[in-house]
mmCIF file of C-alpha atoms in Angstrom:
data_model
loop_
_atom_site.group_PDB
_atom_site.id
_atom_site.type_symbol
_atom_site.label_atom_id
_atom_site.label_comp_id
_atom_site.label_asym_id
_atom_site.label_seq_id
_atom_site.Cartn_x
_atom_site.Cartn_y
_atom_site.Cartn_z
ATOM 1 C CA MET A 213 11.431 6.070 1.319
ATOM 2 C CA GLU A 214 8.103 7.740 0.639
ATOM 3 C CA ARG A 215 8.847 7.657 -3.094
ATOM 4 C CA GLU A 216 9.384 3.889 -3.028
ATOM 5 C CA ILE A 217 6.183 3.351 -1.042
ATOM 6 C CA GLU A 218 4.400 5.296 -3.769
ATOM 7 C CA GLN A 219 5.758 2.845 -6.374
ATOM 8 C CA LEU A 220 3.810 0.149 -4.554
ATOM 9 C CA THR A 221 0.622 2.137 -4.101
ATOM 10 C CA ARG A 222 0.556 3.004 -7.810
ATOM 11 C CA LEU A 223 0.173 -0.676 -8.715
ATOM 12 C CA PRO A 224 -3.287 -1.743 -9.876
ATOM 13 C CA ALA A 225 -5.511 -3.078 -7.041
ATOM 14 C CA VAL A 226 -3.070 -1.979 -4.331
ATOM 15 C CA GLU A 227 -4.782 0.041 -1.593
ATOM 16 C CA GLY A 228 -1.689 1.180 0.284
ATOM 17 C CA ALA A 229 1.580 0.201 1.887
ATOM 18 C CA PHE A 230 3.496 0.835 5.067
ATOM 19 C CA LEU A 231 6.711 -0.091 6.808
ATOM 20 C CA CYS A 232 6.770 -0.964 10.498
ATOM 21 C CA ASP A 233 9.709 -1.542 12.806
ATOM 22 C CA ASN A 234 9.833 -4.583 15.046
ATOM 23 C CA ARG A 235 7.930 -2.807 17.814
ATOM 24 C CA GLY A 236 5.126 -2.046 15.366
ATOM 25 C CA ASP A 237 5.925 1.671 15.008
ATOM 26 C CA VAL A 238 5.231 2.994 11.534
ATOM 27 C CA ILE A 239 8.407 4.207 9.822
ATOM 28 C CA VAL A 240 6.772 5.247 6.581
ATOM 29 C CA SER A 241 3.281 4.882 5.165
ATOM 30 C CA SER A 242 1.423 5.667 1.978
ATOM 31 C CA ASP A 243 -0.456 8.939 2.083
ATOM 32 C CA PRO A 244 -3.332 8.809 2.911
ATOM 33 C CA ALA A 245 -2.666 5.910 5.257
ATOM 34 C CA VAL A 246 -4.433 2.724 4.245
ATOM 35 C CA LEU A 247 -5.249 1.770 7.845
ATOM 36 C CA ALA A 248 -5.521 3.477 11.208
ATOM 37 C CA THR A 249 -2.116 3.916 12.883
ATOM 38 C CA VAL A 250 -3.129 1.678 15.768
ATOM 39 C CA THR A 251 -4.055 -1.076 13.305
ATOM 40 C CA MET A 252 -0.735 -0.735 11.501
ATOM 41 C CA ASN A 253 1.047 -0.919 14.890
ATOM 42 C CA THR A 254 -0.783 -4.122 15.807
ATOM 43 C CA ILE A 255 -0.206 -5.734 12.424
ATOM 44 C CA GLY A 256 3.479 -4.737 12.520
ATOM 45 C CA ARG A 257 4.004 -6.218 15.969
ATOM 46 C CA GLU A 258 2.053 -9.422 15.354
ATOM 47 C CA ILE A 259 3.616 -10.182 11.988
ATOM 48 C CA GLY A 260 7.076 -9.398 13.382
ATOM 49 C CA ARG A 261 6.405 -12.025 16.062
ATOM 50 C CA ALA A 262 5.137 -14.454 13.432
ATOM 51 C CA PHE A 263 8.441 -14.142 11.559
ATOM 52 C CA VAL A 264 10.334 -14.857 14.801
ATOM 53 C CA ALA A 265 8.085 -17.844 15.542
ATOM 54 C CA LEU A 266 8.572 -19.273 12.049
ATOM 55 C CA GLN A 267 12.309 -18.952 12.385
ATOM 56 C CA ALA A 268 12.291 -20.517 15.858
ATOM 57 C CA ALA A 269 10.247 -23.423 14.522
ATOM 58 C CA GLY A 270 12.815 -24.022 11.803
ATOM 59 C CA PHE A 271 10.699 -22.603 8.974
ATOM 60 C CA PRO A 272 12.331 -19.245 8.280
ATOM 61 C CA ALA A 273 10.268 -17.136 5.896
ATOM 62 C CA SER A 274 10.841 -13.784 4.311
ATOM 63 C CA ARG A 275 7.267 -13.241 3.168
ATOM 64 C CA ILE A 276 3.792 -13.882 4.505
ATOM 65 C CA ASP A 277 0.799 -13.520 2.211
ATOM 66 C CA LEU A 278 -2.509 -13.332 4.079
ATOM 67 C CA THR A 279 -5.677 -13.670 2.022
ATOM 68 C CA TYR A 280 -9.046 -12.557 3.387
ATOM 69 C CA ASP A 281 -12.441 -12.306 1.679
ATOM 70 C CA SER A 282 -12.015 -8.659 0.842
ATOM 71 C CA TRP A 283 -8.327 -8.001 1.503
ATOM 72 C CA ARG A 284 -4.940 -9.354 0.778
ATOM 73 C CA LEU A 285 -1.927 -8.461 2.877
ATOM 74 C CA LEU A 286 1.650 -9.081 1.858
ATOM 75 C CA ALA A 287 4.295 -8.826 4.569
ATOM 76 C CA GLN A 288 7.914 -8.745 3.456
ATOM 77 C CA ASP A 289 10.578 -9.126 6.104
ATOM 78 C CA LEU A 290 13.528 -6.726 6.122
ATOM 79 C CA GLY A 291 14.966 -7.988 9.407
ATOM 80 C CA ASP A 292 14.810 -4.641 11.193
ATOM 81 C CA ALA A 293 11.376 -3.891 9.815
ATOM 82 C CA VAL A 294 8.482 -5.387 7.873
ATOM 83 C CA LEU A 295 7.057 -3.928 4.678
ATOM 84 C CA PHE A 296 3.288 -4.366 4.288
ATOM 85 C CA VAL A 297 1.207 -4.034 1.155
ATOM 86 C CA VAL A 298 -2.580 -3.974 1.461
ATOM 87 C CA ALA A 299 -4.371 -4.951 -1.734
ATOM 88 C CA GLN A 300 -7.650 -6.120 -3.180
ATOM 89 C CA PRO A 301 -8.048 -9.901 -3.562
ATOM 90 C CA ALA A 302 -7.702 -9.729 -7.362
ATOM 91 C CA VAL A 303 -4.272 -8.082 -7.231
ATOM 92 C CA ASP A 304 -1.438 -9.455 -9.362
ATOM 93 C CA MET A 305 0.604 -10.534 -6.342
ATOM 94 C CA ALA A 306 3.615 -11.497 -8.451
ATOM 95 C CA MET A 307 3.767 -7.880 -9.603
ATOM 96 C CA VAL A 308 3.527 -6.684 -5.997
ATOM 97 C CA ARG A 309 6.295 -9.044 -4.883
ATOM 98 C CA LEU A 310 8.554 -7.944 -7.742
ATOM 99 C CA THR A 311 7.981 -4.289 -6.900
ATOM 100 C CA ALA A 312 8.483 -4.940 -3.171
ATOM 101 C CA ASP A 313 11.834 -6.585 -3.934
ATOM 102 C CA VAL A 314 12.914 -3.555 -5.967
ATOM 103 C CA VAL A 315 11.708 -1.173 -3.244
ATOM 104 C CA VAL A 316 13.577 -3.046 -0.503
ATOM 105 C CA ALA A 317 16.748 -3.156 -2.628
ATOM 106 C CA ALA A 318 16.490 0.603 -3.175
ATOM 107 C CA TRP A 319 16.235 1.225 0.578
ATOM 108 C CA GLN A 320 19.178 -1.048 1.278
ATOM 109 C CA LYS A 321 21.300 0.998 -1.132
ATOM 110 C CA ASP A 322 20.121 4.401 0.047
ATOM 111 C CA PRO A 323 22.196 5.732 3.001
ATOM 112 C CA ALA A 324 19.355 7.985 4.185
ATOM 113 C CA ALA A 325 16.908 5.086 4.242
ATOM 114 C CA ARG A 326 19.463 2.878 5.996
ATOM 115 C CA LYS A 327 19.975 5.548 8.646
ATOM 116 C CA ARG A 328 16.237 5.823 9.173
ATOM 117 C CA LEU A 329 15.930 2.057 9.572
ATOM 118 C CA GLU A 330 18.902 2.034 11.925
ATOM 119 C CA LYS A 331 17.116 4.465 14.235
ATOM 120 C CA HIS A 332 14.229 2.026 14.552
ATOM 121 C CA ARG A 333 16.383 -1.042 15.156
ATOM 122 C CA SER A 334 15.264 -3.302 17.983
ATOM 123 C CA GLU A 335 15.981 -6.937 18.650
ATOM 124 C CA ARG A 336 13.034 -8.844 17.370
ATOM 125 C CA ALA A 337 13.626 -11.847 19.621
ATOM 126 C CA GLN A 338 13.150 -9.616 22.676
ATOM 127 C CA LEU A 339 9.623 -8.838 21.555
ATOM 128 C CA VAL A 340 8.539 -12.379 22.237
ATOM 129 C CA ASN A 341 8.396 -12.528 25.988
ATOM 130 C CA ARG A 342 6.019 -13.571 28.686
ATOM 131 C CA THR A 343 4.576 -10.103 29.322
ATOM 132 C CA ALA A 344 3.910 -9.410 25.632
ATOM 133 C CA LEU A 345 1.928 -12.594 25.053
ATOM 134 C CA ASP A 346 -1.241 -14.006 26.541
ATOM 135 C CA PRO A 347 -0.766 -17.288 28.461
ATOM 136 C CA GLY A 348 -1.931 -19.488 25.561
ATOM 137 C CA SER A 349 0.381 -17.818 23.053
ATOM 138 C CA TRP A 350 3.272 -17.998 25.517
ATOM 139 C CA LEU A 351 2.766 -21.745 25.908
ATOM 140 C CA THR A 352 2.560 -22.173 22.141
ATOM 141 C CA TRP A 353 5.689 -20.083 21.696
ATOM 142 C CA ASN A 354 7.612 -22.300 24.106
ATOM 143 C CA VAL A 355 6.524 -25.419 22.240
ATOM 144 C CA ILE A 356 7.588 -23.849 18.917
ATOM 145 C CA ALA A 357 10.910 -22.624 20.309
ATOM 146 C CA GLN A 358 11.695 -26.072 21.740
ATOM 147 C CA ARG A 359 10.815 -27.735 18.479
ATOM 148 C CA GLY A 360 13.160 -25.471 16.552
ATOM 149 C CA SER A 361 16.095 -25.834 18.918
ATOM 150 C CA MET B 160 -2.181 -4.100 29.093
ATOM 151 C CA PRO B 161 -4.750 -5.724 31.382
ATOM 152 C CA GLU B 162 -5.671 -9.251 30.403
ATOM 153 C CA GLY B 163 -9.306 -9.877 29.694
ATOM 154 C CA LEU B 164 -11.644 -12.359 28.150
ATOM 155 C CA THR B 165 -10.522 -13.425 24.669
ATOM 156 C CA GLY B 166 -11.904 -15.894 22.180
ATOM 157 C CA SER B 167 -13.412 -16.655 18.816
ATOM 158 C CA LEU B 168 -16.786 -15.376 17.597
ATOM 159 C CA ALA B 169 -17.290 -18.690 15.812
ATOM 160 C CA GLN B 170 -17.353 -20.403 19.199
ATOM 161 C CA LEU B 171 -19.049 -17.680 21.206
ATOM 162 C CA PRO B 172 -21.305 -15.564 18.944
ATOM 163 C CA LEU B 173 -21.326 -11.830 19.595
ATOM 164 C CA ILE B 174 -24.952 -11.771 20.675
ATOM 165 C CA ASP B 175 -24.354 -14.420 23.362
ATOM 166 C CA LEU B 176 -21.188 -12.679 24.456
ATOM 167 C CA LEU B 177 -22.994 -9.358 24.844
ATOM 168 C CA LYS B 178 -25.812 -10.990 26.817
ATOM 169 C CA MET B 179 -23.214 -12.503 29.111
ATOM 170 C CA LEU B 180 -21.384 -9.208 29.682
ATOM 171 C CA ALA B 181 -24.683 -7.390 30.204
ATOM 172 C CA ALA B 182 -25.908 -9.964 32.728
ATOM 173 C CA ALA B 183 -22.661 -9.561 34.653
ATOM 174 C CA GLY B 184 -23.071 -5.747 34.644
ATOM 175 C CA GLN B 185 -19.612 -5.350 33.110
ATOM 176 C CA THR B 186 -17.887 -2.128 32.048
ATOM 177 C CA GLY B 187 -15.183 -2.167 29.399
ATOM 178 C CA ARG B 188 -14.275 -2.300 25.742
ATOM 179 C CA LEU B 189 -15.007 -5.302 23.563
ATOM 180 C CA GLU B 190 -12.435 -5.297 20.782
ATOM 181 C CA LEU B 191 -13.486 -7.234 17.678
ATOM 182 C CA SER B 192 -11.515 -8.231 14.613
ATOM 183 C CA SER B 193 -12.367 -10.187 11.503
ATOM 184 C CA GLY B 194 -9.536 -10.321 8.996
ATOM 185 C CA LEU B 195 -8.410 -6.726 8.712
ATOM 186 C CA ASP B 196 -11.770 -5.362 9.812
ATOM 187 C CA LEU B 197 -11.831 -3.993 13.327
ATOM 188 C CA GLY B 198 -14.571 -2.797 15.620
ATOM 189 C CA ASP B 199 -15.120 -1.735 19.208
ATOM 190 C CA LEU B 200 -18.119 -1.999 21.480
ATOM 191 C CA TYR B 201 -18.183 -0.174 24.795
ATOM 192 C CA ILE B 202 -20.260 -1.474 27.642
ATOM 193 C CA HIS B 203 -21.015 0.527 30.748
ATOM 194 C CA ARG B 204 -22.533 -1.302 33.711
ATOM 195 C CA GLY B 205 -24.014 -3.910 31.418
ATOM 196 C CA GLN B 206 -25.419 -1.446 28.873
ATOM 197 C CA LEU B 207 -24.065 -1.048 25.368
ATOM 198 C CA VAL B 208 -23.273 2.666 25.074
ATOM 199 C CA HIS B 209 -20.980 3.064 22.084
ATOM 200 C CA ALA B 210 -19.984 1.189 18.908
ATOM 201 C CA GLU B 211 -17.362 1.909 16.256
ATOM 202 C CA ALA B 212 -16.623 -0.047 13.085
ATOM 203 C CA ALA B 213 -15.374 0.784 9.611
ATOM 204 C CA GLY B 214 -15.747 4.529 10.114
ATOM 205 C CA GLU B 215 -19.301 4.215 11.446
ATOM 206 C CA TRP B 216 -20.550 4.982 14.933
ATOM 207 C CA GLY B 217 -23.518 4.025 17.013
ATOM 208 C CA GLU B 218 -26.297 1.758 15.806
ATOM 209 C CA PRO B 219 -25.047 1.398 12.179
ATOM 210 C CA ALA B 220 -21.667 0.236 13.527
ATOM 211 C CA PHE B 221 -23.378 -2.206 15.892
ATOM 212 C CA ALA B 222 -25.579 -3.508 13.038
ATOM 213 C CA ARG B 223 -22.429 -4.127 11.004
ATOM 214 C CA LEU B 224 -20.574 -5.904 13.786
ATOM 215 C CA VAL B 225 -23.395 -8.331 14.625
ATOM 216 C CA THR B 226 -23.314 -9.656 11.044
ATOM 217 C CA TRP B 227 -19.715 -10.897 11.357
ATOM 218 C CA PRO B 228 -19.934 -14.676 11.175
ATOM 219 C CA ASN B 229 -16.464 -15.158 12.594
ATOM 220 C CA GLY B 230 -13.553 -13.274 14.039
ATOM 221 C CA GLN B 231 -11.809 -12.730 17.326
ATOM 222 C CA PHE B 232 -12.841 -10.823 20.412
ATOM 223 C CA ARG B 233 -11.090 -9.437 23.445
ATOM 224 C CA PHE B 234 -12.806 -7.785 26.371
ATOM 225 C CA ILE B 235 -10.740 -5.174 28.168
ATOM 226 C CA PRO B 236 -12.454 -4.517 31.489
ATOM 227 C CA GLY B 237 -12.659 -1.053 32.948
ATOM 228 C CA GLU B 238 -12.228 0.971 29.740
ATOM 229 C CA GLU B 239 -14.657 3.860 29.585
ATOM 230 C CA PRO B 240 -16.280 4.852 26.262
ATOM 231 C CA PRO B 241 -14.828 7.891 24.457
ATOM 232 C CA GLU B 242 -18.403 8.996 23.746
ATOM 233 C CA ARG B 243 -21.963 7.696 23.932
ATOM 234 C CA SER B 244 -23.546 6.956 20.591
ATOM 235 C CA ILE B 245 -26.157 4.367 21.599
ATOM 236 C CA ALA B 246 -29.136 5.138 23.785
ATOM 237 C CA LYS B 247 -31.358 2.127 23.095
ATOM 238 C CA PRO B 248 -31.409 -0.680 25.651
ATOM 239 C CA LEU B 249 -29.312 -3.699 24.693
ATOM 240 C CA ASP B 250 -32.379 -5.990 24.604
ATOM 241 C CA GLN B 251 -33.996 -3.787 21.976
ATOM 242 C CA LEU B 252 -30.806 -3.631 19.886
ATOM 243 C CA LEU B 253 -30.404 -7.389 20.032
ATOM 244 C CA ALA B 254 -34.067 -7.895 19.059
ATOM 245 C CA GLU B 255 -33.588 -5.593 16.054
ATOM 246 C CA ALA B 256 -30.354 -7.379 15.114
ATOM 247 C CA ALA B 257 -32.148 -10.730 15.293
ATOM 248 C CA ARG B 258 -34.976 -9.387 13.106
ATOM 249 C CA VAL B 259 -32.503 -8.064 10.507
ATOM 250 C CA ALA B 260 -30.575 -11.358 10.577
ATOM 251 C CA SER B 261 -33.738 -13.347 9.988
ATOM 252 C CA GLU B 262 -34.761 -10.973 7.174
ATOM 253 C CA ARG B 263 -31.332 -11.427 5.580
ATOM 254 C CA GLU B 264 -31.679 -15.175 5.827
ATOM 255 C CA ALA B 265 -35.160 -15.112 4.228
ATOM 256 C CA ILE B 266 -33.879 -12.882 1.413
ATOM 257 C CA ARG B 267 -30.839 -15.073 0.810
ATOM 258 C CA ARG B 268 -33.062 -18.127 0.406
ATOM 259 C CA VAL B 269 -34.866 -16.423 -2.490
ATOM 260 C CA VAL B 270 -32.031 -14.266 -3.881
ATOM 261 C CA PRO B 271 -28.996 -16.459 -3.255
ATOM 262 C CA SER B 272 -26.370 -14.326 -4.936
ATOM 263 C CA MET B 273 -25.691 -11.107 -6.775
ATOM 264 C CA ASP B 274 -25.058 -13.137 -9.964
ATOM 265 C CA ILE B 275 -28.714 -13.901 -10.585
ATOM 266 C CA VAL B 276 -30.330 -12.203 -13.569
ATOM 267 C CA PRO B 277 -33.864 -10.992 -12.809
ATOM 268 C CA ARG B 278 -36.312 -10.349 -15.645
ATOM 269 C CA LEU B 279 -39.926 -9.270 -15.748
ATOM 270 C CA ALA B 280 -42.396 -12.130 -15.336
ATOM 271 C CA ARG B 281 -44.145 -12.993 -18.609
ATOM 272 C CA LYS B 282 -47.544 -13.037 -16.948
ATOM 273 C CA ALA B 283 -48.832 -10.502 -14.480
ATOM 274 C CA PRO B 284 -49.534 -12.208 -11.158
ATOM 275 C CA ARG B 285 -52.765 -10.275 -10.598
ATOM 276 C CA PRO B 286 -55.120 -8.152 -12.698
ATOM 277 C CA GLN B 287 -54.098 -5.034 -10.788
ATOM 278 C CA LEU B 288 -50.749 -4.215 -9.283
ATOM 279 C CA THR B 289 -49.319 -1.467 -7.134
ATOM 280 C CA ILE B 290 -45.606 -0.845 -7.484
ATOM 281 C CA ASP B 291 -43.779 1.618 -5.324
ATOM 282 C CA ALA B 292 -41.358 4.148 -6.813
ATOM 283 C CA ALA B 293 -38.184 2.476 -5.551
ATOM 284 C CA ASP B 294 -39.177 -0.867 -7.071
ATOM 285 C CA TRP B 295 -40.153 0.827 -10.318
ATOM 286 C CA GLU B 296 -36.615 2.200 -10.702
ATOM 287 C CA LEU B 297 -35.339 -1.344 -10.576
ATOM 288 C CA ILE B 298 -38.010 -2.746 -12.881
ATOM 289 C CA ALA B 299 -37.172 -0.089 -15.474
ATOM 290 C CA LEU B 300 -33.647 -1.466 -15.697
ATOM 291 C CA LEU B 301 -34.556 -5.139 -16.126
ATOM 292 C CA ASP B 302 -33.469 -6.298 -19.556
ATOM 293 C CA GLY B 303 -32.857 -10.016 -19.012
ATOM 294 C CA SER B 304 -29.089 -9.609 -19.072
ATOM 295 C CA ARG B 305 -28.215 -7.385 -16.116
ATOM 296 C CA THR B 306 -27.213 -9.234 -12.968
ATOM 297 C CA ALA B 307 -28.315 -8.177 -9.495
ATOM 298 C CA ALA B 308 -24.793 -6.815 -9.002
ATOM 299 C CA SER B 309 -24.960 -4.591 -12.075
ATOM 300 C CA LEU B 310 -28.455 -3.386 -11.120
ATOM 301 C CA ALA B 311 -27.168 -2.470 -7.667
ATOM 302 C CA ALA B 312 -24.242 -0.586 -9.186
ATOM 303 C CA GLU B 313 -26.490 1.285 -11.593
ATOM 304 C CA LEU B 314 -28.918 2.318 -8.866
ATOM 305 C CA GLY B 315 -26.173 3.127 -6.374
ATOM 306 C CA LEU B 316 -27.494 0.566 -3.873
ATOM 307 C CA ASP B 317 -25.547 -1.643 -1.532
ATOM 308 C CA ASP B 318 -25.861 -5.376 -2.187
ATOM 309 C CA PHE B 319 -28.297 -6.006 0.619
ATOM 310 C CA GLU B 320 -30.713 -3.249 -0.397
ATOM 311 C CA ALA B 321 -30.649 -4.471 -4.008
ATOM 312 C CA MET B 322 -31.327 -8.035 -2.865
ATOM 313 C CA ARG B 323 -34.159 -6.790 -0.667
ATOM 314 C CA ARG B 324 -35.877 -5.013 -3.610
ATOM 315 C CA ILE B 325 -35.435 -8.002 -5.911
ATOM 316 C CA TYR B 326 -36.785 -10.249 -3.155
ATOM 317 C CA ARG B 327 -39.903 -8.047 -2.833
ATOM 318 C CA LEU B 328 -40.501 -8.149 -6.583
ATOM 319 C CA LYS B 329 -39.985 -11.904 -6.698
ATOM 320 C CA LEU B 330 -42.450 -12.480 -3.855
ATOM 321 C CA ALA B 331 -44.958 -10.250 -5.646
ATOM 322 C CA GLY B 332 -44.574 -12.478 -8.723
ATOM 323 C CA LEU B 333 -43.270 -9.597 -10.823
ATOM 324 C CA VAL B 334 -39.860 -10.996 -11.634
ATOM 325 C CA GLU B 335 -38.392 -14.350 -12.500
ATOM 326 C CA PHE B 336 -34.753 -15.341 -12.541
ATOM 327 C CA GLU B 337 -32.743 -16.296 -15.567
ATOM 328 C CA LYS B 338 -30.091 -18.882 -14.991
ATOM 329 C CA PRO B 339 -26.740 -17.147 -14.536
ATOM 330 C CA GLN B 340 -25.270 -16.727 -17.948
ATOM 331 C CA GLN B 341 -22.040 -18.422 -18.687
ATOM 332 C CA LEU B 342 -19.992 -15.741 -20.258
ATOM 333 C CA ALA B 343 -17.486 -16.858 -22.825
ATOM 334 C CA PRO B 344 -14.060 -16.320 -21.353
ATOM 335 C CA ALA B 345 -12.541 -13.203 -22.803
ATOM 336 C CA ALA B 346 -9.598 -13.907 -25.033
ATOM 337 C CA ARG B 347 -6.456 -13.222 -23.044
ATOM 338 C CA ALA B 348 -3.970 -10.906 -24.681
ATOM 339 C CA LEU B 349 -0.719 -12.654 -25.483
ATOM 340 C CA ALA B 350 2.707 -11.465 -24.426
ATOM 341 C CA GLY B 351 3.969 -11.791 -27.998
ATOM 342 C CA PRO B 352 7.385 -12.182 -29.686
ATOM 343 C CA ALA B 353 8.552 -8.616 -28.960
ATOM 344 C CA PHE B 354 8.142 -9.272 -25.263
ATOM 345 C CA PHE B 355 10.153 -12.489 -25.445
ATOM 346 C CA GLN B 356 12.909 -10.713 -27.319
ATOM 347 C CA ALA B 357 13.121 -8.063 -24.587
ATOM 348 C CA LEU B 358 12.899 -10.758 -21.928
ATOM 349 C CA HIS B 359 15.745 -12.684 -23.492
ATOM 350 C CA THR B 360 17.957 -9.578 -23.472
ATOM 351 C CA ALA B 361 17.169 -8.920 -19.789
ATOM 352 C CA VAL B 362 17.725 -12.530 -18.694
ATOM 353 C CA ALA B 363 20.918 -12.832 -20.735
ATOM 354 C CA ALA B 364 22.279 -9.702 -18.994
ATOM 355 C CA ALA B 365 21.742 -11.456 -15.669
ATOM 356 C CA VAL B 366 22.683 -15.081 -16.376
ATOM 357 C CA GLY B 367 24.444 -15.115 -19.729
ATOM 358 C CA PRO B 368 23.987 -17.983 -22.189
ATOM 359 C CA LEU B 369 21.667 -19.914 -19.872
ATOM 360 C CA ALA B 370 18.933 -17.376 -20.588
ATOM 361 C CA GLU B 371 17.076 -19.464 -23.187
ATOM 362 C CA ILE B 372 17.042 -22.561 -20.995
ATOM 363 C CA ILE B 373 15.848 -20.659 -17.909
ATOM 364 C CA ILE B 374 13.056 -18.935 -19.825
ATOM 365 C CA ASP B 375 11.853 -22.195 -21.371
ATOM 366 C CA ASP B 376 12.058 -24.069 -18.056
ATOM 367 C CA CYS B 377 10.015 -21.394 -16.297
ATOM 368 C CA LEU B 378 7.459 -21.315 -19.121
ATOM 369 C CA ASP B 379 7.222 -25.081 -18.998
ATOM 370 C CA ALA B 380 6.706 -25.062 -15.232
ATOM 371 C CA MET B 381 3.838 -22.615 -15.759
ATOM 372 C CA GLY B 382 2.301 -24.856 -18.447
ATOM 373 C CA HIS B 383 2.834 -22.427 -21.315
ATOM 374 C CA THR B 384 4.868 -21.903 -24.427
ATOM 375 C CA ARG B 385 6.101 -18.638 -25.934
ATOM 376 C CA GLN B 386 3.230 -18.831 -28.420
ATOM 377 C CA ASP B 387 0.404 -19.021 -25.886
ATOM 378 C CA PHE B 388 1.876 -17.087 -22.989
ATOM 379 C CA PRO B 389 -0.645 -14.489 -21.721
ATOM 380 C CA ARG B 390 0.310 -10.906 -21.031
ATOM 381 C CA ASP B 391 -1.248 -11.020 -17.557
ATOM 382 C CA GLY B 392 1.199 -13.774 -16.580
ATOM 383 C CA ILE B 393 4.325 -11.715 -17.236
ATOM 384 C CA ALA B 394 4.860 -10.705 -13.605
ATOM 385 C CA ARG B 395 4.666 -14.347 -12.490
ATOM 386 C CA LEU B 396 7.139 -15.376 -15.176
ATOM 387 C CA ALA B 397 9.476 -12.522 -14.235
ATOM 388 C CA GLU B 398 9.283 -13.586 -10.608
ATOM 389 C CA ALA B 399 10.022 -17.222 -11.462
ATOM 390 C CA ILE B 400 13.018 -16.206 -13.562
ATOM 391 C CA SER B 401 14.306 -13.792 -10.915
ATOM 392 C CA ASN B 402 14.372 -16.689 -8.423
ATOM 393 C CA GLU B 403 16.927 -18.339 -10.724
ATOM 394 C CA ILE B 404 19.272 -15.343 -10.653
ATOM 395 C CA THR B 405 21.719 -15.859 -7.819
ATOM 396 C CA ASP B 406 23.593 -12.549 -7.953
ATOM 397 C CA PRO B 407 21.494 -10.136 -5.831
ATOM 398 C CA GLU B 408 22.470 -7.023 -7.781
ATOM 399 C CA LYS B 409 21.762 -8.628 -11.132
ATOM 400 C CA ARG B 410 18.471 -9.949 -9.784
ATOM 401 C CA VAL B 411 17.306 -6.485 -8.735
ATOM 402 C CA LYS B 412 18.428 -5.027 -12.066
ATOM 403 C CA PHE B 413 16.453 -7.722 -13.864
ATOM 404 C CA GLN B 414 13.391 -7.031 -11.707
ATOM 405 C CA GLN B 415 13.633 -3.308 -12.446
ATOM 406 C CA THR B 416 13.861 -4.006 -16.173
ATOM 407 C CA MET B 417 10.858 -6.310 -15.987
ATOM 408 C CA LEU B 418 8.763 -3.786 -14.066
ATOM 409 C CA ALA B 419 9.551 -1.167 -16.693
ATOM 410 C CA LEU B 420 8.632 -3.667 -19.405
ATOM 411 C CA ILE B 421 5.336 -4.532 -17.719
ATOM 412 C CA ARG B 422 4.477 -0.867 -17.256
ATOM 413 C CA GLY B 423 5.196 -0.355 -20.957
ATOM 414 C CA GLN B 424 2.902 -3.257 -21.856
ATOM 415 C CA GLN B 425 0.139 -1.903 -19.610
ATOM 416 C CA ALA B 426 0.425 1.543 -21.154
ATOM 417 C CA ALA B 427 0.282 0.110 -24.697
#
């Protein structure tokens, strides 16, 4: 899996990449890590929840592309995990998406990678609960979930 | 995790928030985020005692955090600082931050962006001038074509320090600004016929005789023809075509071929 992550980090204007499970734990990361572990954990958890929320609202997505002034973050959903690519704003995102697709396909074919992902499996829906969210987010979540049902 | 005060810095600016926490004699960690940038401020009994942001500690970290125009905050009460990196009273730090902010604002009014092109004034503002060494370094580089950004890069200065020096020289009447030059857009390299031949082979392997139609449709949707298609658009075209390939295995194979092709083009 490390080799595939390197394919992403070798792309022009890409700063790093990492794969988080649904709890936000880092499964694999570029070396050196592009962000502090705690930041990767938070991003992993929050984006995992965002994918659940989108699905609950009836807008299932497999990718989220966040653009900031000085960063760009691509999140690609693998179901049991989320692949993140951190890049500069001027990155050729089509190139990143293409490479991410190839990387994910390689992991899906590789028994060792599949086993590693299996170990990290957790039900994403269980991550969205009252204790994990602040009151405002919990209310919003309920509205979204009702809308999607 | 204990729940604390949360909100947006756009609605409650950091300086006001800190004053509020200080007045209440609070202890805890104020977690700040703006995009992917993160920072922490630790308050102990109403005094700011530690700051961390972007690998910096203490006053430099605090100075960085107070410039964030927006972002989110969360105050986690009760958290003790891992260390103490700030000794100055909060009032003094806030006064300094306000002074720096007002200086930045004054500089921005005169030097609005790093795209401006400073050049030496044609007439000396006074019969006698004193120029300090740091400003002289900058003056020596003025050639009427370098932008503030390129001057900063050449002198190894951060943007703000470069703007500050240019501001000083402008106020002294030593420099004037050229209008930003409109650079002619660089000619974009074209993908070329060899690329389209290779592309056709790869698409045909995935979708068969529909290859030509799919390629032309995707080109059309992107507003291009084979003759004017730029090399830097190849990844987007490959992505558009791969969305038309329904067989997952063939799609991945096509994507791999395209990545190899793009790498070859970049190496050429």
